XYZ file of C-alpha atoms in Angstrom:
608
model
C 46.259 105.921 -14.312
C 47.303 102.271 -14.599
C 46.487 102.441 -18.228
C 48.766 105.676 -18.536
C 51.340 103.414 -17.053
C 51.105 100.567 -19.053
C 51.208 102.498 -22.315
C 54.554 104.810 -21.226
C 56.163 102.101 -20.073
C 55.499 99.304 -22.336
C 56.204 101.283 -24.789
C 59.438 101.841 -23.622
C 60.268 98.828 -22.995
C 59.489 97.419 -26.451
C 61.589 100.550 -27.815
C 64.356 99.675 -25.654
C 64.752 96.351 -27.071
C 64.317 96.576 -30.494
C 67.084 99.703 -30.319
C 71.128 99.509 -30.532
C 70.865 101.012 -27.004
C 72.458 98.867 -24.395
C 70.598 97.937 -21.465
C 71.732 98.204 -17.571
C 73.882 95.599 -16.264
C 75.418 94.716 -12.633
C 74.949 98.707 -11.144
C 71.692 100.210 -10.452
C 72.077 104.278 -9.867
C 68.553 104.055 -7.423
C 69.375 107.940 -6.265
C 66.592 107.891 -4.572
C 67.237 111.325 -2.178
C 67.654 112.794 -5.801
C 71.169 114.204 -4.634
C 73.195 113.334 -7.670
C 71.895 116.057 -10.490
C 71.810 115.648 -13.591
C 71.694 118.160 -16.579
C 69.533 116.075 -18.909
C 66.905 114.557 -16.274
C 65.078 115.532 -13.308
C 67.894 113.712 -10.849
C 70.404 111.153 -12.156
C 68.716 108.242 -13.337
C 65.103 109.360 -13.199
C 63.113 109.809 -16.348
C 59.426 111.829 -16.605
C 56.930 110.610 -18.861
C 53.668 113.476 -18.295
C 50.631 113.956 -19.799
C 50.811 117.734 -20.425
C 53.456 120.098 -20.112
C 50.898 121.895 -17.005
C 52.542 119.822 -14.487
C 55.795 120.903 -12.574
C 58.268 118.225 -11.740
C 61.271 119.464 -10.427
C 63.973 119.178 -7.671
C 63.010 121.587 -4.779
C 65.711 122.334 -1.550
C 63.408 123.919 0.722
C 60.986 120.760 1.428
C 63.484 117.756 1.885
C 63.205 115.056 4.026
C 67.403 113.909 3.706
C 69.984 115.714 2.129
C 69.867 118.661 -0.148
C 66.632 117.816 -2.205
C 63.761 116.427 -2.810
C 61.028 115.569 -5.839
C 58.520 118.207 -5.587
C 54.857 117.350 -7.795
C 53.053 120.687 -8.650
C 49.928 121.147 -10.417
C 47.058 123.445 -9.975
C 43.577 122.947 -9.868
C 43.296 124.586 -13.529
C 45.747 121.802 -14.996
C 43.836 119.781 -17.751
C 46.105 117.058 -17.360
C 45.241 113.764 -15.156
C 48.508 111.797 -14.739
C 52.109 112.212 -14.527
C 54.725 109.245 -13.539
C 59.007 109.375 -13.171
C 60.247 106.239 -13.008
C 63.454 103.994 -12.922
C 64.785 100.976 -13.363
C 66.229 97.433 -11.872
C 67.967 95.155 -14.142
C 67.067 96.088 -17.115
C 68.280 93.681 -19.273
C 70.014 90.991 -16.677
C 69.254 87.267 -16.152
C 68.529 87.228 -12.953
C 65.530 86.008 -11.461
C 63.810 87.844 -8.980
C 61.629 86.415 -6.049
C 60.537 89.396 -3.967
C 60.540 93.210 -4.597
C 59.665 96.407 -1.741
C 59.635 99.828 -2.434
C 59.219 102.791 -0.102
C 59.869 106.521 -0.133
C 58.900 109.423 1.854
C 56.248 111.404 1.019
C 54.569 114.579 2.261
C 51.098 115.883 0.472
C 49.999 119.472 1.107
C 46.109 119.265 -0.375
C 43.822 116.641 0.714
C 43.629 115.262 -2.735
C 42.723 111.056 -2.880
C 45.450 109.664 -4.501
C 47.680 112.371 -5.144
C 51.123 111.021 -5.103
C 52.147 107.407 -4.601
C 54.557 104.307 -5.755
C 54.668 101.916 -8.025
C 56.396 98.794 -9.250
C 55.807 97.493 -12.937
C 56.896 94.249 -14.837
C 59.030 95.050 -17.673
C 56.206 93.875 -20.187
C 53.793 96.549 -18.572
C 51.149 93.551 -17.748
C 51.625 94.108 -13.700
C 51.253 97.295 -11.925
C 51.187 97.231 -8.211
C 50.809 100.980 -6.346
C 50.683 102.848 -2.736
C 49.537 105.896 -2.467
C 50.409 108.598 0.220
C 47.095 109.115 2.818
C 45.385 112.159 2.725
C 43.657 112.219 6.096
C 44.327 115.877 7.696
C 46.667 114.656 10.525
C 49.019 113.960 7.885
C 48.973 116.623 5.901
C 52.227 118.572 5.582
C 54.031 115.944 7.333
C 56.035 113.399 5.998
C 54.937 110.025 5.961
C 56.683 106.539 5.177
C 54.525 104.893 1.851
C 55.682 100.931 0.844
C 54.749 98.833 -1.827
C 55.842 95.082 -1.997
C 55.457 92.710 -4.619
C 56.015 88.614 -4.344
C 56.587 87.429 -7.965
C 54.527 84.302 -8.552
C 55.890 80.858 -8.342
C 54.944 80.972 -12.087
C 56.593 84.311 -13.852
C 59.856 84.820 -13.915
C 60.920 88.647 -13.540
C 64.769 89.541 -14.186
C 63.889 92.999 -13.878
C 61.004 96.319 -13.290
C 60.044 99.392 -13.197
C 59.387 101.641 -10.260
C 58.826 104.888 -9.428
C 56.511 107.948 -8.351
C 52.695 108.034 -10.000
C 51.086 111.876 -9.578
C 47.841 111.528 -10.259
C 45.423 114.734 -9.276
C 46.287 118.222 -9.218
C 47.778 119.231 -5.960
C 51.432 119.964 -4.641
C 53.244 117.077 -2.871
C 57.190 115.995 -2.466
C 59.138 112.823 -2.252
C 62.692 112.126 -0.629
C 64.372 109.024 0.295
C 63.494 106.606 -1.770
C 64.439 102.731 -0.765
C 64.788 99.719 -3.466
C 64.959 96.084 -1.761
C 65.568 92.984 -4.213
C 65.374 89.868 -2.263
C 65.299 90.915 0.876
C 68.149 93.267 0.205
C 68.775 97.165 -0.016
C 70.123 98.182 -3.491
C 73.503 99.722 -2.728
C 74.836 102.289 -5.326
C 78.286 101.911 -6.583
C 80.650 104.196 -4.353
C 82.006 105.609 -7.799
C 79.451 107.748 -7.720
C 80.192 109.913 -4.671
C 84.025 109.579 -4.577
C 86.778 111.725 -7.041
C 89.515 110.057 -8.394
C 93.278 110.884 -6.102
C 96.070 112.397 -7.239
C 97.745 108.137 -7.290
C 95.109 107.555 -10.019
C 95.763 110.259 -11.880
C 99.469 109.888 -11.887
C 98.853 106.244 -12.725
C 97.006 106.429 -16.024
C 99.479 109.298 -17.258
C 102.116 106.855 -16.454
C 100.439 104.484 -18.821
C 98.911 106.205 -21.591
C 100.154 106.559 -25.296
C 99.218 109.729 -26.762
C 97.826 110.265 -30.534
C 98.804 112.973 -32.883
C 95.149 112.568 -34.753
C 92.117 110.606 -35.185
C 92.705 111.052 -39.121
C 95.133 109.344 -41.488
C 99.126 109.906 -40.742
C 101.622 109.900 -43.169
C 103.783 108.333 -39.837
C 102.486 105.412 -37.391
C 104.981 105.652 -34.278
C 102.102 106.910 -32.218
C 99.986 103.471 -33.033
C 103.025 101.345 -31.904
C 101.121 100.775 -28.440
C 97.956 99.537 -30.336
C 99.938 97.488 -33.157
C 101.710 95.598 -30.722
C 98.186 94.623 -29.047
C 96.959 93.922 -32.308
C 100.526 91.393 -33.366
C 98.776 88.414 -33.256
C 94.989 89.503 -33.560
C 92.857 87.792 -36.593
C 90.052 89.806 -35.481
C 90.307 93.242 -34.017
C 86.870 94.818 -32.930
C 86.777 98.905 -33.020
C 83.864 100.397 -31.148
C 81.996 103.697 -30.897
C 80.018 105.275 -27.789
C 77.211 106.674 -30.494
C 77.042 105.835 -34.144
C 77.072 109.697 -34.652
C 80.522 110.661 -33.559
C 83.139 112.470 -36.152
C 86.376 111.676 -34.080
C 85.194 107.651 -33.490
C 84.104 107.371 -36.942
C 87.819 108.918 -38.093
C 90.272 107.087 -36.108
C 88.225 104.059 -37.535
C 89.234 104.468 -40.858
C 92.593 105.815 -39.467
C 92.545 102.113 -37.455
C 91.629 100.206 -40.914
C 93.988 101.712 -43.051
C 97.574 101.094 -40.745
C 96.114 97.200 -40.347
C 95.771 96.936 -43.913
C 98.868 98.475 -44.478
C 101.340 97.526 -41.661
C 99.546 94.567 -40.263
C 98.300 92.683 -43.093
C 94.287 93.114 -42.425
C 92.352 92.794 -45.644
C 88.511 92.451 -44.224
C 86.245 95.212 -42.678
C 83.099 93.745 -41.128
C 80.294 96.632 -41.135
C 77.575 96.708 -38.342
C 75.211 96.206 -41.495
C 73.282 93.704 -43.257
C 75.316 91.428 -45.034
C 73.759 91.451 -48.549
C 73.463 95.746 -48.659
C 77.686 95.379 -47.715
C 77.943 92.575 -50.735
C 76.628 94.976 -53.388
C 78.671 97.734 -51.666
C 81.595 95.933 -51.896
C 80.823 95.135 -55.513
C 80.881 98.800 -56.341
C 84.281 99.205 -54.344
C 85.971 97.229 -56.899
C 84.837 99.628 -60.156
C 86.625 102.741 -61.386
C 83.930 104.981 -61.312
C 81.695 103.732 -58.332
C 79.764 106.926 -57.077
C 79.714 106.167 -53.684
C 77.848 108.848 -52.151
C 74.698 108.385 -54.526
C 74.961 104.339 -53.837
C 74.766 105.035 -50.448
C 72.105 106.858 -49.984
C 70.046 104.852 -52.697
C 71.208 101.749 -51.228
C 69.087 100.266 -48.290
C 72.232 101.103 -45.843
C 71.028 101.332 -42.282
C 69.936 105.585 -42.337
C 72.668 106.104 -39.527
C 75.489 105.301 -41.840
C 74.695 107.944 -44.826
C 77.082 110.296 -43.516
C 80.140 112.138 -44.865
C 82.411 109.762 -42.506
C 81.220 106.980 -43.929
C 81.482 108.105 -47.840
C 85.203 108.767 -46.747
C 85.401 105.525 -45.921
C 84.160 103.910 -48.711
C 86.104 106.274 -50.729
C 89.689 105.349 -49.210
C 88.643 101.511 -49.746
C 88.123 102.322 -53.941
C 90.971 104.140 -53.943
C 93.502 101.236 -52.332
C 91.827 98.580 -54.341
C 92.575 99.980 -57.533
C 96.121 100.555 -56.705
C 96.844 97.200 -54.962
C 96.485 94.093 -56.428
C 95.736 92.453 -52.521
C 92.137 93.946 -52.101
C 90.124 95.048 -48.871
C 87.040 93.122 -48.532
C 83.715 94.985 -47.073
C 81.095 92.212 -45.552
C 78.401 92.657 -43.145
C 77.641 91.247 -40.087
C 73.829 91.785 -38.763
C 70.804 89.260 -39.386
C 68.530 92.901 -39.129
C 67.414 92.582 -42.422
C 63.555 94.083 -42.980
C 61.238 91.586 -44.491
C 64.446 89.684 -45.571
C 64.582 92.310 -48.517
C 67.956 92.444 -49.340
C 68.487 88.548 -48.922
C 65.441 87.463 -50.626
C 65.985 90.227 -53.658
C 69.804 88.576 -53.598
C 68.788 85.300 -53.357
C 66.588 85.397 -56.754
C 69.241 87.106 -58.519
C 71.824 84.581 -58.266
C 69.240 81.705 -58.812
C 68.176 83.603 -62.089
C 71.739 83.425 -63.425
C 72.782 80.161 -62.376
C 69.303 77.603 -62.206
C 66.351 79.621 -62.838
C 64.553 76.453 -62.537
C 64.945 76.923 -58.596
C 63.727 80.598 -59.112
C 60.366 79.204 -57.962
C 61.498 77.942 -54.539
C 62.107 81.676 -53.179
C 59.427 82.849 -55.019
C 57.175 80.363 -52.714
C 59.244 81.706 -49.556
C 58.025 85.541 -50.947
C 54.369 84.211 -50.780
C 54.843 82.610 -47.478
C 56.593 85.918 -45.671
C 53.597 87.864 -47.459
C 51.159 85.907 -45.411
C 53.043 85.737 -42.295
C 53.237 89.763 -42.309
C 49.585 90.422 -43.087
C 48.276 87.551 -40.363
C 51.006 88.516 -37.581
C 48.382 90.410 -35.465
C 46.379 90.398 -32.535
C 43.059 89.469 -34.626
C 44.440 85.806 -35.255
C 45.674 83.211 -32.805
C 48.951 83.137 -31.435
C 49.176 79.215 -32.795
C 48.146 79.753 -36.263
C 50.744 82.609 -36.262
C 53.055 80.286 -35.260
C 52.247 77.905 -37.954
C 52.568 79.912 -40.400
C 55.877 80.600 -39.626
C 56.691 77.196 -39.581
C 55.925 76.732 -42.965
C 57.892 79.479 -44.017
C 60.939 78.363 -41.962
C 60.581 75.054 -43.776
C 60.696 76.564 -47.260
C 63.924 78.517 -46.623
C 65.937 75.433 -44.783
C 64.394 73.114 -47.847
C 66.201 75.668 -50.297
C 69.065 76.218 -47.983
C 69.655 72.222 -48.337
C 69.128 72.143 -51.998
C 72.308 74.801 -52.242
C 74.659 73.626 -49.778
C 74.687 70.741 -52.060
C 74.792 71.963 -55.428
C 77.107 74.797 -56.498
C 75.234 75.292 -59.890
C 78.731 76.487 -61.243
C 79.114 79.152 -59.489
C 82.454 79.962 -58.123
C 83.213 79.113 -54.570
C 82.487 83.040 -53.133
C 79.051 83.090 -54.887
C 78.281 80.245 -53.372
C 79.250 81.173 -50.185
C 77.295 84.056 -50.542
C 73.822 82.463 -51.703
C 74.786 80.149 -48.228
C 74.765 83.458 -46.114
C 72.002 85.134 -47.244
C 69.841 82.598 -46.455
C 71.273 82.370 -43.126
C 70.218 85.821 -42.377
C 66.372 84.775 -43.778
C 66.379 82.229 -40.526
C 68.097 84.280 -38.314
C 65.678 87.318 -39.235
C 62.789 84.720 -38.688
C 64.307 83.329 -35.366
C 64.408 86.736 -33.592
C 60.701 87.565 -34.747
C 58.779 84.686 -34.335
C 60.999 81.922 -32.230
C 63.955 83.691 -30.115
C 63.541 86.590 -27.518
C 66.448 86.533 -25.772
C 67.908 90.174 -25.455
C 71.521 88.441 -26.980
C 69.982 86.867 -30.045
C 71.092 89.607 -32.708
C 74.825 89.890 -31.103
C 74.849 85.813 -30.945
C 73.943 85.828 -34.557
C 76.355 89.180 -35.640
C 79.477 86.630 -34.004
C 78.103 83.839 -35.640
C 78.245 85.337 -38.866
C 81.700 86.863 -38.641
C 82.678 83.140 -37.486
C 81.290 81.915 -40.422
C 82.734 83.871 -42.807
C 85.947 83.244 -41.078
C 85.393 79.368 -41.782
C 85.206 80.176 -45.409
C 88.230 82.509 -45.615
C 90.495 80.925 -43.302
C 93.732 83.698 -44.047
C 91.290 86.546 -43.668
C 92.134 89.382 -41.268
C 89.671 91.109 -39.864
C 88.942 94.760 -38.265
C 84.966 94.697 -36.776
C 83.481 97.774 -37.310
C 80.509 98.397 -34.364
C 79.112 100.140 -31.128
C 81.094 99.428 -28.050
C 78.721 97.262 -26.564
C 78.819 94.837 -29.586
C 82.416 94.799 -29.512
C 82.693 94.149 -26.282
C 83.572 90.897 -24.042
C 80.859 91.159 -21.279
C 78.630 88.323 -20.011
C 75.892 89.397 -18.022
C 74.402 86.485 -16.385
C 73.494 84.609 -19.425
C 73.308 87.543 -21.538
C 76.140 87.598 -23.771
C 77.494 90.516 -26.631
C 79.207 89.661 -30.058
C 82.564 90.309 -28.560
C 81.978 87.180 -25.852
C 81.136 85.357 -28.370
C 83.748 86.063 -30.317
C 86.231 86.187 -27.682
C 85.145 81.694 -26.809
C 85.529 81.190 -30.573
C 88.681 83.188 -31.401
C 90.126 82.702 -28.254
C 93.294 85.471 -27.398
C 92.869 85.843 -31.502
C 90.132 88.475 -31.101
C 91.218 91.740 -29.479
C 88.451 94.671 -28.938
C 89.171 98.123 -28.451
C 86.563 100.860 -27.298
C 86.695 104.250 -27.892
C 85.158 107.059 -25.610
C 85.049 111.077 -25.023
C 83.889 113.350 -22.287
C 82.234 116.080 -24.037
C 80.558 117.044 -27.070
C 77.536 116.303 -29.727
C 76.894 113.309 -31.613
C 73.757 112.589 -34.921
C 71.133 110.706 -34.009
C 67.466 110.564 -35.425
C 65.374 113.047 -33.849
C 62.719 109.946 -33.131
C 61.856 106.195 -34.375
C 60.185 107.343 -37.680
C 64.275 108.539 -38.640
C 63.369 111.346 -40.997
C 65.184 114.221 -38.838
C 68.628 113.369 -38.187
C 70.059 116.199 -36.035
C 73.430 117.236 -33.797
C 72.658 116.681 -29.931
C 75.013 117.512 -27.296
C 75.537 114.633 -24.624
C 75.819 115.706 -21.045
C 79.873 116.066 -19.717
C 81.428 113.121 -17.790
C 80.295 113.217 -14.069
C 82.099 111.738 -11.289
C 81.207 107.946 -11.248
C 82.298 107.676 -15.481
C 85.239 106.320 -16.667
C 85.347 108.920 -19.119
C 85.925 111.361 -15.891
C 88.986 109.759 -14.830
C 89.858 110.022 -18.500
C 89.219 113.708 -18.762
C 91.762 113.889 -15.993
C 94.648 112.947 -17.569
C 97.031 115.374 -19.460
C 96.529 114.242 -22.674
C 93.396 115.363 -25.242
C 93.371 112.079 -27.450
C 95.708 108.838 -26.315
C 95.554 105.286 -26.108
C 95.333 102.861 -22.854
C 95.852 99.597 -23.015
C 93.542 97.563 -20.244
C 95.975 94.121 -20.660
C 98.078 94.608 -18.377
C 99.209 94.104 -15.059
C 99.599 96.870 -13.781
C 95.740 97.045 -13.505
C 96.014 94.998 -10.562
C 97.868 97.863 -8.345
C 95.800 99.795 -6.010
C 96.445 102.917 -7.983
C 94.635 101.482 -11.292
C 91.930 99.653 -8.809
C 89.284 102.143 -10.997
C 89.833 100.220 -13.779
C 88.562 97.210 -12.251
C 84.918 98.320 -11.000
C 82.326 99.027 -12.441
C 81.325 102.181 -13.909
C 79.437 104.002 -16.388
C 80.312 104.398 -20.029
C 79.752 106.643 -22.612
C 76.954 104.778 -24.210
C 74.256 106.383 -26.815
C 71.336 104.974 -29.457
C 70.993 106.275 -32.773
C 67.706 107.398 -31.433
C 67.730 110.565 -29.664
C 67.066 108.991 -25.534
C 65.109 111.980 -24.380
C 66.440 112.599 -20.386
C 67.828 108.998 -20.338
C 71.452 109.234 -18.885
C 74.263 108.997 -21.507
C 76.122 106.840 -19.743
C 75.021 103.205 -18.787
C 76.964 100.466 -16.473
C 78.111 98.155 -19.548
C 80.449 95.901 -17.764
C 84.024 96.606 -15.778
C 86.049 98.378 -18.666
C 89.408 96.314 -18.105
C 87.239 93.362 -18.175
C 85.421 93.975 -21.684
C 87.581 95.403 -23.570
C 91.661 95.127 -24.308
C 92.156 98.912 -24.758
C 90.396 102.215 -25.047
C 90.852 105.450 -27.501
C 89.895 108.029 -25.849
C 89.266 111.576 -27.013
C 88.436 114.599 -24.671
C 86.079 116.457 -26.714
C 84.002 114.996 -29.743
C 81.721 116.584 -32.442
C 78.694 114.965 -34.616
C 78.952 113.634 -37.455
C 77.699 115.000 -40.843
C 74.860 113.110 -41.770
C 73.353 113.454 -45.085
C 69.700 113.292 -43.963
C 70.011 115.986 -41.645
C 68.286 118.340 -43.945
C 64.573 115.891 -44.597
């Protein structure tokens, strides 16, 4: 079983970080008498992770010991499968350190089976598992009983956060209710946004202060943006988020966002959540009369969640302006997420070949040296000569790096520039695989480059084009998104805007492998969602601005708690909730779009 454990979980942590999903932050949703449903999980905020589809899992009403329901574990003695957890999680991705964990939950077993239903607590890296299981002496039986597991966390690990949860083990037919999470000594309290509806004060509030929008598309007239133009006056960057990468409506008022900046507000830069060399060539393209843009992008090696119809549109509408206006809009990239430093390294040896090919050699030696790094980086070899190897290879890149931040091999000032960046993303890539973990490394590195660029092209304007989290300006503990950083570098100078729905479907990839790319609905706001209070107002699609002061009445005192947010990966999440506590909303972002119902977008994968 405590292999079964390690593997599920493990896994899911690794998936977790290496994904554009954000993780938990501030709120936990513990639910553990299972009385908030859900309609994509077992319970709000409970996952299932079984070994074969002959096990029952499900909320039952008629065995409870508090409230309405309880988790009832069903298997009979035909079942072929051996193990079956559901689990949840504490801090997921937060900074704080943890010194003592308990766990308890009510449990009643009807079989005398050893073993049949217990608890457990795991370390986020799956290397500690620590369980207690329910006793099966006859006395007991049919009766509920009080099972606890505790965990000190050594003097010498440091845990910000765990797993914990229910592990069925044996085929028999047991419940649990009333399930207790103490950090520290202290119960985990669940936000009171979760149980209480918004008044009539709130409501009247945000229709009091919202500006509606005629469309998410392009308008031959801008009155309706006046609200978001006047919060944008004195902006040099503007971030523009999305609650899934797969959303029509988010993807549309984007470019409807782009094109009255350019045109009324002087913005001349969009900054793509995409590798910076891919957006180069892009950009290149852009700039011709006969570009074919949809074929480019899907030959190009564009992250797969961007070959979509909304984004050809996109790219389209740039062409279009900059062969009409002399003043042209600049695509860049911002992410360091570069496989194998392909694009970079490939871009790298192209501009050496046409300005020194004597240096061709140098990244040439840096191809050898990534080679060998990718063929040793295993278990089979030691963790030191790994990390040596590694070494080498960062010293070959900064050696070249230093060779052409001296010498401009006559090469005009943005060539240059761009030979600079690309080998910035080689040691960033490098740093997050080999040197930096920390959860905020590729958002550190997405604001650095945007700052950099911004160093380079000082009378730039520009409009950052990413996921809502990214855009964001929340600090969790140490833990820091682009939009923080942004928001100490730029100052007032950076304004983000998010934009959210209730309802609807977004495209994702059907798994990690990203050869199905499908529609999926996401589950309705629920009570405890910002997107709830939203869905209460008597507009479809408007603009709020979170600025201002009238967030600190009473009536707006919503605003300025936390709640869940619309908040998806471009990997399909399974029965993970939709919506994830990503900060308090007035205190991350500087407005919010939001749109009652959305659809998917149209991605051009969706038939491999």
């Amino acid at each position: 079983m405590q292999n079964f454990l390690c593997a599920i979980l493990f896994m899911l942590t690794v998936f977790k970080s290496n994904s554009y999903a954000q993780q938990t932050y501030v709120q936990e949703t513990v639910n553990g008498s299972f009385e908030l449903n859900s309609k994509k999980s077992i319970s709000r905020g409970w996952t299932r992770a079984i070994q074969s589809p002959d096990y029952g899992i499900q909320l039952d009403s008629n065995n409870v010991y508090k409230g309405k329901y309880a988790l009832q574990f069903k298997a009979d003695n035909n079942s072929k499968a051996s193990s079956a957890i559901v689990y949840n999680g504490y801090g997921l991705a937060s900074s704080k350190h943890i010194s003592t964990i308990e766990i308890s939950a009510h449990i009643k077993l009807a079989h005398a089976s050893d073993e049949a239903l217990g608890i457990f607590i795991q370390s986020l890296t799956g290397k500690k598992i620590f369980t207690s299981f329910a006793k099966t002496e006859r006395p007991l039986l049919n009766q509920w009983q009080l099972v606890t597991v505790k965990y000190t966390v050594d003097a010498k690990e440091s845990w910000a956060g765990f797993y914990y949860g229910l592990t069925f083990n044996k085929p028999a037919l047991a419940w649990a209710d009333n399930i207790t999470v103490k950090v520290d000594g202290s119960v985990v309290n669940e936000p009171a946004s979760l149980y209480q509806e918004p008044d009539a004060k709130n409501i009247t509030w945000l229709n009091k202060h919202i500006y509606p929008l005629t469309s998410v598309s392009i308008q031959p007239k801008y009155e309706d943006m006046a609200a978001i133009g006047k919060l944008c006056a004195d902006a040099k960057v503007v971030g523009i988020g999305e609650p899934t990468h797969g959303t029509h409506e988010a993807l549309q008022f984007k470019l409807r966002l782009l094109e009255y900046l350019v045109t009324q507000k002087g913005f001349n830069t969009i900054a793509l959540e995409e590798v910076i060399p891919t957006c180069d060539q892009m950009n290149d393209m852009l700039n011709t009369q006969t570009p074919a843009i949809k074929e480019n992008l899907l030959a190009m090696p564009f992250y797969k969640l961007w070959k979509t119809s909304e984004m050809n549109e996109l790219f389209t509408w740039i062409n279009r302006y900059n062969l009409s206006h002399q003043k042209k809009v600049k695509l860049i990239g911002i992410d360091m997420e570069d496989i194998r430093m392909r694009s970079s390294r490939g871009m790298i040896e192209k501009v050496l070949r046409q300005y020194n090919p004597a240096s061709v050699d140098k990244i040439q030696r840096i191809n050898q040296k990534l080679d060998t790094l990718i063929v040793k980086n295993n278990p089979e070899n030691k963790p030191e000569a790994i990390k040596s190897l590694a070494d080498d290879l960062k010293s070959a890149i900064i050696d070249l790096q230093s060779m052409v931040n001296v010498q401009n091999y006559d090469m005009n000032a943005e060539q240059h520039f761009q030979l600079q960046t690309y080998l910035r993303v080689c040691l960033q890539w490098l740093d997050t695989r080999f040197y930096n973990y920390a959860p905020d490394a590729r958002d550190h590195y997405m604001s650095d480059n945007i700052q950099f660029y911004s160093q380079h092209h000082p009378d730039d304007k520009i409009l950052v084009w990413a996921h809502n989290a990214h855009i964001s300006n929340l600090t969790a503990d140490h833990s820091k998104k682009m939009g923080a950083w942004l928001t100490d570098y730029f100052k007032e100078s950076y304004v983000p805007i998010a934009f959210t729905s209730a309802s609807g479907s977004y495209t994702a990839a059907q798994n990690y492998t990203q050869k199905v790319w499908k529609s999926f609905p996401f589950e309705k706001a629920y009570r405890g969602t910002y997107s709830y209070v939203f869905g209460k107002a008597k507009n479809d699609l408007y603009f709020l601005p979170l600025n201002i002061p009238a967030l600190k009445q009473k009536k707006a005192s919503w605003l300025t708690v936390p709640m869940k947010q619309l908040d998806i990966p471009y990997i399909q999440s399974g029965d993970e909730d939709d919506y994830k506590y990503d900060g308090v909303l007035s205190k991350t972002f500087d407005g919010v779009v939001f749109c009652r119902n959305t659809t998917a977008s149209v991605s051009y994968l969706a038939a491999e």
